[in-house]
Amino acid sequence: MSHSTQTPPPTSPAPRDIAGALAKRVIGQREAIQEISISLSKKLAGLSVGNLLMIGSSGTGKTTLMRAVELYLEETEGLAMRSTVVRMHANVLGEEAERGRPGEAVLHRLLERAREQLGPETPVEELLERARHGIVFVDEVDKIRSQVGGKPNTLGIKAQEALLTVMENEAIPLVLPTWAGSRMLTVDSSPLLFVCGGAFEGLYDSVYDRVTVGRDRGSLQPVTTVEDGQVVEHLLFNLREWLRNEDLFDYGMSPQFLARFDSVVLLSDLTVEELMHIFVKIPDSGYFQAKSYFESRGFRLALSKQAVHRIAQAASTQKRLGARALKEVFRRVIRDYEFDPGAAAQDGIVRIDVPQVEAALKKG
Ligand SMILES: Nc1ncnc2c1ncn2[C@@H]1O[C@H](COP(=O)(O)OP(=O)(O)OP(=O)(O)O)[C@@H](O)[C@H]1O
Ligand SMILES: [Mg+2]
């Protein structure tokens, strides 16, 4: 990397470095990691950044990615003291919006967090400065849709309004918390970076319906291939290609709310290889739990690579659970061994290969 003599060296980590750190905790999801790393790099350099909306099926890593960013900022020297981050569930916002002024809850949390970081002696002005430059993760943002099954969802509407108030607003009236003196003032919260994420269950099906049998029927043209001498027609559907803002309006996210996002990032469903990585690399996976358990009883767990592949494959058929299916599948595989490790162990080693996995899965 070369910088001209006029340009000062960058004061924030490069997107590539941030992405490298995040990829230690998040498997796959390259696009989402890239987007978030770029935003973070800009944000840490004090530049203005647009908000991000992440959409991806359940269990594909949205919360894991948010958590990875929090940990990265906490663990990286020089960044911990420079960034104030909060992560909250969207539906809490609805409840909090019923009390107090809209948007106030978000700023109060940021203030609390800044105070934890900088210490209770820090002047309120300084805490406010930190808070309004913070990063806010809003998880499960799909839960605040304005309607569910045709009926209005009051808490959702309130929560969207609360977020609207605090996103890109140059003058929010705010009453300081009691510990900060309960004063009323006006805050410019426009520097805040919001990263919202949700599974938006049902979105995939509704977009598919729109382009096949619904409003835009016929848009998705079948692809013709020849297989074994037979002409076969396939509908290749990819949400990334077909998702429009209107689909999110229909889902119950208001146009004003969506207008606050610069980009929408779609997380991919996890492949069998990615599931294998998660299983053997991510410390909270069922594999590591079982490994420690066997060790605690004086045994070693030896799981062959093929067995891991078979487990990941079984998990990948349960699309609605994402990586959470790994735990479910592995429970079925490991239960009998955990119950009586001695019965299966040879020389203190519990060996599990494909036949053992097959047998356990067949048993259910
Ligand atoms: N891409 C991934 N990389 C690493 N671990 C993952 C990934 N996706 C899922 N996991 C693992 O699966 C579990 C569930 O993932 P996570 O909570 O991130 O899902 P989510 O996308 O937030 O789902 P939901 O929409 O249901 O909240 C976690 O324990 C996590 O370790
Ligand atoms: Mg989640």
Short mmCIF file of C-alpha atoms and ligand atoms in Angstrom, two decimals:
data_model
loop_
_atom_site.label_atom_id
_atom_site.label_comp_id
_atom_site.label_asym_id
_atom_site.label_seq_id
_atom_site.Cartn_x
_atom_site.Cartn_y
_atom_site.Cartn_z
CA MET A 1 0.00 0.00 0.00
CA SER A 2 1.36 3.43 -0.83
CA HIS A 3 0.17 6.75 0.40
CA SER A 4 1.32 10.02 -1.12
CA THR A 5 3.21 12.33 1.17
CA GLN A 6 0.22 14.67 1.42
CA THR A 7 -2.16 11.98 2.59
CA PRO A 8 -1.94 11.17 6.27
CA PRO A 9 -1.90 7.45 7.08
CA PRO A 10 -5.38 6.03 7.60
CA THR A 11 -6.70 6.32 11.12
CA SER A 12 -9.08 3.40 10.81
CA PRO A 13 -8.50 -0.24 9.92
CA ALA A 14 -8.91 -1.21 6.27
CA PRO A 15 -12.09 -3.07 5.30
CA ARG A 16 -9.97 -6.08 4.36
CA ASP A 17 -8.48 -6.29 7.86
CA ILE A 18 -11.86 -5.93 9.52
CA ALA A 19 -13.28 -8.63 7.23
CA GLY A 20 -10.41 -10.95 8.12
CA ALA A 21 -11.17 -10.55 11.81
CA LEU A 22 -14.91 -11.08 11.33
CA ALA A 23 -14.35 -14.18 9.19
CA LYS A 24 -12.83 -15.91 12.22
CA ARG A 25 -16.29 -15.95 13.78
CA VAL A 26 -18.57 -15.90 10.76
CA ILE A 27 -18.29 -18.63 8.15
CA GLY A 28 -19.24 -17.76 4.56
CA GLN A 29 -21.49 -14.68 4.10
CA ARG A 30 -18.75 -12.93 2.19
CA GLU A 31 -20.96 -10.18 0.84
CA ALA A 32 -22.42 -9.28 4.23
CA ILE A 33 -18.97 -9.29 5.83
CA GLN A 34 -17.63 -7.04 3.08
CA GLU A 35 -20.47 -4.55 3.35
CA ILE A 36 -20.25 -4.34 7.09
CA SER A 37 -16.45 -4.03 7.01
CA ILE A 38 -16.61 -1.13 4.56
CA SER A 39 -19.23 0.64 6.69
CA LEU A 40 -17.21 0.09 9.83
CA SER A 41 -13.98 1.31 8.27
CA LYS A 42 -15.68 4.52 7.15
CA LYS A 43 -17.41 4.95 10.46
CA LEU A 44 -14.20 4.54 12.45
CA ALA A 45 -12.55 7.10 10.18
CA GLY A 46 -15.26 9.57 11.18
CA LEU A 47 -16.90 9.61 7.74
CA SER A 48 -20.63 9.50 7.17
CA VAL A 49 -22.02 6.05 6.47
CA GLY A 50 -25.39 4.81 5.26
CA ASN A 51 -27.40 2.36 7.32
CA LEU A 52 -27.47 -1.34 6.47
CA LEU A 53 -30.30 -3.82 6.39
CA MET A 54 -29.39 -7.53 6.51
CA ILE A 55 -31.88 -10.14 5.41
CA GLY A 56 -31.20 -13.84 5.68
CA SER A 57 -32.90 -17.07 6.66
CA SER A 58 -32.97 -18.17 10.26
CA GLY A 59 -29.68 -19.59 11.52
CA THR A 60 -27.47 -18.21 8.74
CA GLY A 61 -25.40 -15.90 10.93
CA LYS A 62 -27.07 -12.49 11.28
CA THR A 63 -26.82 -12.30 15.05
CA THR A 64 -23.41 -14.00 14.90
CA LEU A 65 -22.18 -11.28 12.56
CA MET A 66 -23.47 -8.46 14.78
CA ARG A 67 -21.87 -10.10 17.78
CA ALA A 68 -18.61 -10.56 15.84
CA VAL A 69 -18.48 -6.82 15.13
CA GLU A 70 -19.10 -6.03 18.80
CA LEU A 71 -16.32 -8.39 19.86
CA TYR A 72 -13.96 -7.08 17.20
CA LEU A 73 -14.43 -3.53 18.44
CA GLU A 74 -14.06 -4.60 22.06
CA GLU A 75 -10.93 -6.65 21.47
CA THR A 76 -9.05 -4.42 19.07
CA GLU A 77 -6.73 -2.06 20.79
CA GLY A 78 -7.47 1.55 20.00
CA LEU A 79 -10.97 0.80 18.77
CA ALA A 80 -12.56 -0.16 22.06
CA MET A 81 -12.29 3.36 23.37
CA ARG A 82 -13.32 4.90 20.08
CA SER A 83 -16.63 3.21 19.48
CA THR A 84 -19.82 2.90 21.46
CA VAL A 85 -21.98 0.03 20.33
CA VAL A 86 -25.35 -1.26 21.45
CA ARG A 87 -27.32 -4.24 20.22
CA MET A 88 -31.02 -4.54 20.88
CA HIS A 89 -34.05 -6.50 19.85
CA ALA A 90 -36.43 -4.58 17.65
CA ASN A 91 -39.53 -5.54 19.62
CA VAL A 92 -38.07 -4.04 22.78
CA LEU A 93 -38.09 -0.75 20.90
CA GLY A 94 -41.84 -0.98 20.46
CA GLU A 95 -42.39 -1.50 24.17
CA GLU A 96 -40.00 1.29 25.06
CA ALA A 97 -41.62 3.58 22.53
CA GLU A 98 -44.91 3.22 24.41
CA ARG A 99 -43.24 4.89 27.35
CA GLY A 100 -41.06 7.97 26.80
CA ARG A 101 -40.35 9.85 23.62
CA PRO A 102 -39.73 7.93 20.40
CA GLY A 103 -36.07 7.27 19.84
CA GLU A 104 -35.14 8.22 23.36
CA ALA A 105 -34.58 4.64 24.44
CA VAL A 106 -31.90 4.12 21.79
CA LEU A 107 -29.99 7.21 22.86
CA HIS A 108 -30.34 6.34 26.54
CA ARG A 109 -28.78 2.96 25.92
CA LEU A 110 -25.92 4.51 24.00
CA LEU A 111 -25.37 6.98 26.83
CA GLU A 112 -25.33 4.18 29.39
CA ARG A 113 -22.84 2.26 27.32
CA ALA A 114 -20.60 5.31 26.83
CA ARG A 115 -20.67 5.86 30.58
CA GLU A 116 -19.62 2.24 31.21
CA GLN A 117 -16.74 2.70 28.79
CA LEU A 118 -15.51 6.12 29.84
CA GLY A 119 -16.37 6.00 33.52
CA PRO A 120 -19.03 7.69 35.66
CA GLU A 121 -16.92 10.81 36.18
CA THR A 122 -16.99 11.69 32.47
CA PRO A 123 -18.83 14.93 31.72
CA VAL A 124 -22.28 14.37 30.21
CA GLU A 125 -21.39 16.46 27.15
CA GLU A 126 -18.59 14.06 26.33
CA LEU A 127 -20.82 11.04 26.83
CA LEU A 128 -23.42 12.58 24.52
CA GLU A 129 -20.80 13.19 21.88
CA ARG A 130 -19.80 9.53 22.04
CA ALA A 131 -23.37 8.29 22.11
CA ARG A 132 -24.53 10.19 19.04
CA HIS A 133 -21.58 8.86 17.05
CA GLY A 134 -22.29 5.29 18.08
CA ILE A 135 -23.28 2.13 16.28
CA VAL A 136 -26.69 0.56 16.84
CA PHE A 137 -27.48 -3.03 15.96
CA VAL A 138 -31.16 -3.75 15.77
CA ASP A 139 -31.78 -7.49 15.68
CA GLU A 140 -34.99 -9.23 14.58
CA VAL A 141 -36.15 -6.12 12.78
CA ASP A 142 -38.70 -8.22 10.88
CA LYS A 143 -40.64 -8.57 14.14
CA ILE A 144 -41.66 -4.92 13.92
CA ARG A 145 -43.63 -5.28 10.71
CA SER A 146 -46.65 -3.03 10.68
CA GLN A 147 -49.10 -5.82 10.04
CA VAL A 148 -49.23 -9.53 10.72
CA GLY A 149 -51.70 -11.65 8.78
CA GLY A 150 -53.63 -8.58 7.62
CA LYS A 151 -54.02 -7.20 11.16
CA PRO A 152 -52.18 -4.07 12.26
CA ASN A 153 -49.31 -4.68 14.66
CA THR A 154 -49.35 -1.67 16.99
CA LEU A 155 -46.03 -2.34 18.70
CA GLY A 156 -44.37 -2.83 15.33
CA ILE A 157 -45.71 0.46 13.99
CA LYS A 158 -44.54 2.22 17.16
CA ALA A 159 -41.08 0.65 16.94
CA GLN A 160 -40.66 1.64 13.29
CA GLU A 161 -41.67 5.18 14.21
CA ALA A 162 -39.17 5.20 17.06
CA LEU A 163 -36.40 4.10 14.74
CA LEU A 164 -37.45 6.64 12.14
CA THR A 165 -37.12 9.36 14.72
CA VAL A 166 -33.60 8.46 15.67
CA MET A 167 -32.22 7.52 12.23
CA GLU A 168 -30.75 10.43 10.31
CA ASN A 169 -32.33 13.02 12.54
CA GLU A 170 -30.54 16.28 13.12
CA ALA A 171 -32.66 17.46 16.03
CA ILE A 172 -34.15 14.95 18.42
CA PRO A 173 -35.64 16.28 21.62
CA LEU A 174 -34.18 14.22 24.42
CA VAL A 175 -34.61 14.16 28.16
CA LEU A 176 -31.39 13.00 29.79
CA PRO A 177 -31.62 10.07 32.19
CA THR A 178 -31.80 10.88 35.91
CA TRP A 179 -28.11 10.10 36.49
CA ALA A 180 -27.24 12.66 33.82
CA GLY A 181 -29.40 15.37 35.30
CA SER A 182 -32.81 14.84 33.56
CA ARG A 183 -32.21 17.94 31.46
CA MET A 184 -34.09 18.40 28.21
CA LEU A 185 -32.01 19.08 25.14
CA THR A 186 -31.87 18.60 21.40
CA VAL A 187 -29.45 16.09 19.92
CA ASP A 188 -28.19 15.65 16.37
CA SER A 189 -28.16 11.87 16.00
CA SER A 190 -27.47 11.84 12.26
CA PRO A 191 -23.95 10.39 12.68
CA LEU A 192 -25.36 7.16 14.18
CA LEU A 193 -24.82 4.00 12.15
CA PHE A 194 -27.68 1.53 12.19
CA VAL A 195 -27.28 -2.08 11.18
CA CYS A 196 -30.60 -3.90 11.25
CA GLY A 197 -31.11 -7.59 10.62
CA GLY A 198 -33.99 -9.99 10.31
CA ALA A 199 -35.03 -13.32 8.85
CA PHE A 200 -38.17 -11.97 7.17
CA GLU A 201 -39.73 -15.38 7.12
CA GLY A 202 -42.13 -15.84 4.27
CA LEU A 203 -40.48 -13.12 2.17
CA TYR A 204 -38.83 -15.69 -0.08
CA ASP A 205 -42.17 -17.36 -0.82
CA SER A 206 -44.02 -14.11 -1.39
CA VAL A 207 -41.43 -12.82 -3.85
CA TYR A 208 -41.40 -16.18 -5.61
CA ASP A 209 -45.19 -16.02 -5.89
CA ARG A 210 -45.09 -12.47 -7.19
CA VAL A 211 -42.82 -13.36 -10.09
CA THR A 212 -44.42 -16.70 -10.93
CA VAL A 213 -48.16 -16.60 -10.29
CA GLY A 214 -48.81 -13.15 -8.77
CA ARG A 215 -48.67 -9.51 -9.85
CA ASP A 216 -45.61 -10.01 -12.04
CA ARG A 217 -46.48 -13.47 -13.22
CA GLY A 218 -44.28 -14.74 -15.97
CA SER A 219 -41.30 -12.56 -15.03
CA LEU A 220 -39.39 -15.59 -13.92
CA GLN A 221 -38.89 -17.52 -17.11
CA PRO A 222 -38.08 -21.21 -16.97
CA VAL A 223 -34.62 -22.23 -18.09
CA THR A 224 -34.60 -25.08 -20.56
CA THR A 225 -31.94 -27.73 -20.31
CA VAL A 226 -31.47 -31.15 -21.79
CA GLU A 227 -30.98 -33.94 -19.31
CA ASP A 228 -30.55 -37.52 -20.45
CA GLY A 229 -31.89 -36.57 -23.87
CA GLN A 230 -35.06 -35.06 -22.31
CA VAL A 231 -35.92 -31.37 -22.47
CA VAL A 232 -36.47 -30.16 -18.91
CA GLU A 233 -37.74 -26.76 -17.75
CA HIS A 234 -36.46 -25.33 -14.46
CA LEU A 235 -37.45 -22.22 -12.55
CA LEU A 236 -34.23 -20.89 -11.08
CA PHE A 237 -35.23 -18.46 -8.37
CA ASN A 238 -32.83 -16.28 -6.49
CA LEU A 239 -34.20 -13.79 -3.98
CA ARG A 240 -31.22 -11.50 -4.50
CA GLU A 241 -32.20 -10.99 -8.09
CA TRP A 242 -35.91 -10.41 -7.58
CA LEU A 243 -36.31 -8.64 -4.26
CA ARG A 244 -37.71 -5.14 -4.67
CA ASN A 245 -38.49 -2.48 -2.09
CA GLU A 246 -42.21 -3.08 -2.68
CA ASP A 247 -41.81 -6.62 -1.37
CA LEU A 248 -40.57 -5.19 1.90
CA PHE A 249 -43.42 -2.64 1.99
CA ASP A 250 -45.87 -5.51 1.50
CA TYR A 251 -44.12 -7.36 4.31
CA GLY A 252 -44.91 -4.45 6.60
CA MET A 253 -41.86 -2.21 6.60
CA SER A 254 -42.85 1.38 5.92
CA PRO A 255 -41.38 3.17 2.89
CA GLN A 256 -40.04 5.94 5.14
CA PHE A 257 -38.30 3.36 7.29
CA LEU A 258 -36.77 1.57 4.30
CA ALA A 259 -35.66 4.87 2.82
CA ARG A 260 -33.26 5.19 5.76
CA PHE A 261 -31.15 2.28 4.49
CA ASP A 262 -28.43 2.75 1.91
CA SER A 263 -28.13 -0.91 1.19
CA VAL A 264 -29.90 -4.17 1.71
CA VAL A 265 -27.61 -7.16 2.09
CA LEU A 266 -28.87 -10.68 1.61
CA LEU A 267 -27.22 -13.47 3.53
CA SER A 268 -26.99 -16.78 1.72
CA ASP A 269 -28.27 -20.10 2.88
CA LEU A 270 -25.33 -22.11 4.18
CA THR A 271 -23.77 -24.79 1.99
CA VAL A 272 -22.81 -28.23 3.30
CA GLU A 273 -19.12 -27.16 3.32
CA GLU A 274 -19.94 -24.04 5.32
CA LEU A 275 -21.97 -26.08 7.79
CA MET A 276 -18.97 -28.41 8.18
CA HIS A 277 -16.77 -25.41 8.96
CA ILE A 278 -19.21 -24.07 11.51
CA PHE A 279 -19.40 -27.48 13.13
CA VAL A 280 -15.66 -27.94 13.57
CA LYS A 281 -14.48 -24.33 13.91
CA ILE A 282 -17.03 -22.33 15.86
CA PRO A 283 -16.45 -22.82 19.59
CA ASP A 284 -20.14 -22.90 20.56
CA SER A 285 -20.95 -25.77 18.18
CA GLY A 286 -22.26 -29.07 19.48
CA TYR A 287 -18.98 -30.69 18.50
CA PHE A 288 -16.92 -28.68 20.99
CA GLN A 289 -19.48 -29.21 23.71
CA ALA A 290 -19.37 -32.96 23.19
CA LYS A 291 -15.58 -32.96 22.98
CA SER A 292 -15.29 -31.25 26.37
CA TYR A 293 -17.87 -33.55 27.85
CA PHE A 294 -15.99 -36.68 26.76
CA GLU A 295 -12.74 -35.23 28.02
CA SER A 296 -14.35 -34.53 31.37
CA ARG A 297 -15.19 -38.23 31.58
CA GLY A 298 -11.69 -39.28 30.52
CA PHE A 299 -12.46 -40.11 26.88
CA ARG A 300 -11.44 -38.63 23.55
CA LEU A 301 -13.92 -38.02 20.76
CA ALA A 302 -12.71 -38.89 17.26
CA LEU A 303 -15.13 -37.87 14.57
CA SER A 304 -14.07 -38.63 11.00
CA LYS A 305 -14.28 -35.96 8.33
CA GLN A 306 -16.78 -38.09 6.42
CA ALA A 307 -18.93 -38.33 9.53
CA VAL A 308 -18.89 -34.53 9.84
CA HIS A 309 -19.85 -34.29 6.18
CA ARG A 310 -22.78 -36.65 6.73
CA ILE A 311 -23.96 -34.63 9.75
CA ALA A 312 -23.72 -31.35 7.80
CA GLN A 313 -25.57 -32.91 4.91
CA ALA A 314 -28.41 -34.05 7.18
CA ALA A 315 -28.51 -30.57 8.73
CA SER A 316 -28.64 -28.87 5.33
CA THR A 317 -31.93 -30.57 4.53
CA GLN A 318 -33.59 -28.64 7.36
CA LYS A 319 -33.57 -25.27 5.64
CA ARG A 320 -35.61 -23.42 8.23
CA LEU A 321 -33.08 -23.96 11.01
CA GLY A 322 -29.89 -23.01 9.19
CA ALA A 323 -26.82 -23.90 11.25
CA ARG A 324 -29.02 -24.57 14.27
CA ALA A 325 -29.93 -27.86 12.59
CA LEU A 326 -26.35 -29.04 13.24
CA LYS A 327 -27.05 -29.16 16.96
CA GLU A 328 -30.30 -31.00 16.45
CA VAL A 329 -28.77 -33.60 14.11
CA PHE A 330 -25.67 -34.04 16.25
CA ARG A 331 -27.74 -34.59 19.41
CA ARG A 332 -29.35 -37.56 17.73
CA VAL A 333 -25.94 -38.91 16.71
CA ILE A 334 -24.16 -38.44 19.99
CA ARG A 335 -26.85 -39.16 22.59
CA ASP A 336 -26.13 -42.86 23.14
CA TYR A 337 -22.37 -42.24 23.21
CA GLU A 338 -22.71 -39.51 25.79
CA PHE A 339 -24.97 -41.70 27.86
CA ASP A 340 -22.42 -44.48 28.05
CA PRO A 341 -19.03 -43.50 26.58
CA GLY A 342 -17.38 -46.60 27.95
CA ALA A 343 -19.61 -48.93 25.92
CA ALA A 344 -18.34 -47.64 22.56
CA ALA A 345 -14.82 -46.54 23.44
CA GLN A 346 -11.71 -48.40 22.43
CA ASP A 347 -8.51 -47.47 24.26
CA GLY A 348 -10.37 -44.47 25.67
CA ILE A 349 -11.33 -43.17 22.22
CA VAL A 350 -14.93 -42.82 21.08
CA ARG A 351 -14.72 -43.19 17.29
CA ILE A 352 -17.58 -42.02 15.12
CA ASP A 353 -17.57 -42.63 11.40
CA VAL A 354 -20.24 -42.61 8.69
CA PRO A 355 -21.85 -45.97 9.64
CA GLN A 356 -22.31 -44.79 13.25
CA VAL A 357 -23.89 -41.55 12.02
CA GLU A 358 -26.16 -43.42 9.62
CA ALA A 359 -27.25 -45.85 12.32
CA ALA A 360 -28.03 -43.07 14.78
CA LEU A 361 -29.94 -41.01 12.24
CA LYS A 362 -31.99 -44.03 11.21
CA LYS A 363 -32.92 -44.61 14.83
CA GLY A 364 -34.10 -40.98 15.03
N1 LIG B 1 -22.37 -17.98 9.07
C1 LIG B 1 -22.17 -18.51 10.27
N2 LIG B 1 -20.93 -18.59 10.79
C2 LIG B 1 -20.72 -19.12 12.01
N3 LIG B 1 -21.68 -19.62 12.79
C3 LIG B 1 -22.93 -19.57 12.34
C4 LIG B 1 -23.24 -19.00 11.07
N4 LIG B 1 -24.57 -19.10 10.89
C5 LIG B 1 -25.06 -19.66 11.97
N5 LIG B 1 -24.10 -19.96 12.86
C6 LIG B 1 -24.26 -20.66 14.15
O1 LIG B 1 -25.63 -21.02 14.24
C7 LIG B 1 -26.27 -20.48 15.38
C8 LIG B 1 -27.39 -19.55 14.97
O2 LIG B 1 -26.87 -18.47 14.24
P1 LIG B 1 -27.42 -16.97 14.37
O3 LIG B 1 -27.96 -16.75 15.72
O4 LIG B 1 -26.36 -16.04 13.90
O5 LIG B 1 -28.60 -17.01 13.33
P2 LIG B 1 -29.55 -15.84 12.82
O6 LIG B 1 -29.24 -15.62 11.38
O7 LIG B 1 -29.43 -14.66 13.71
O8 LIG B 1 -30.97 -16.53 12.94
P3 LIG B 1 -32.40 -15.94 13.41
O9 LIG B 1 -32.97 -15.25 12.21
O10 LIG B 1 -33.19 -17.16 13.73
O11 LIG B 1 -32.16 -15.04 14.56
C9 LIG B 1 -25.19 -19.81 16.17
O12 LIG B 1 -24.92 -20.66 17.26
C10 LIG B 1 -23.96 -19.73 15.29
O13 LIG B 1 -22.85 -20.19 15.97
MG MG B 2 -30.68 -13.86 15.12
#
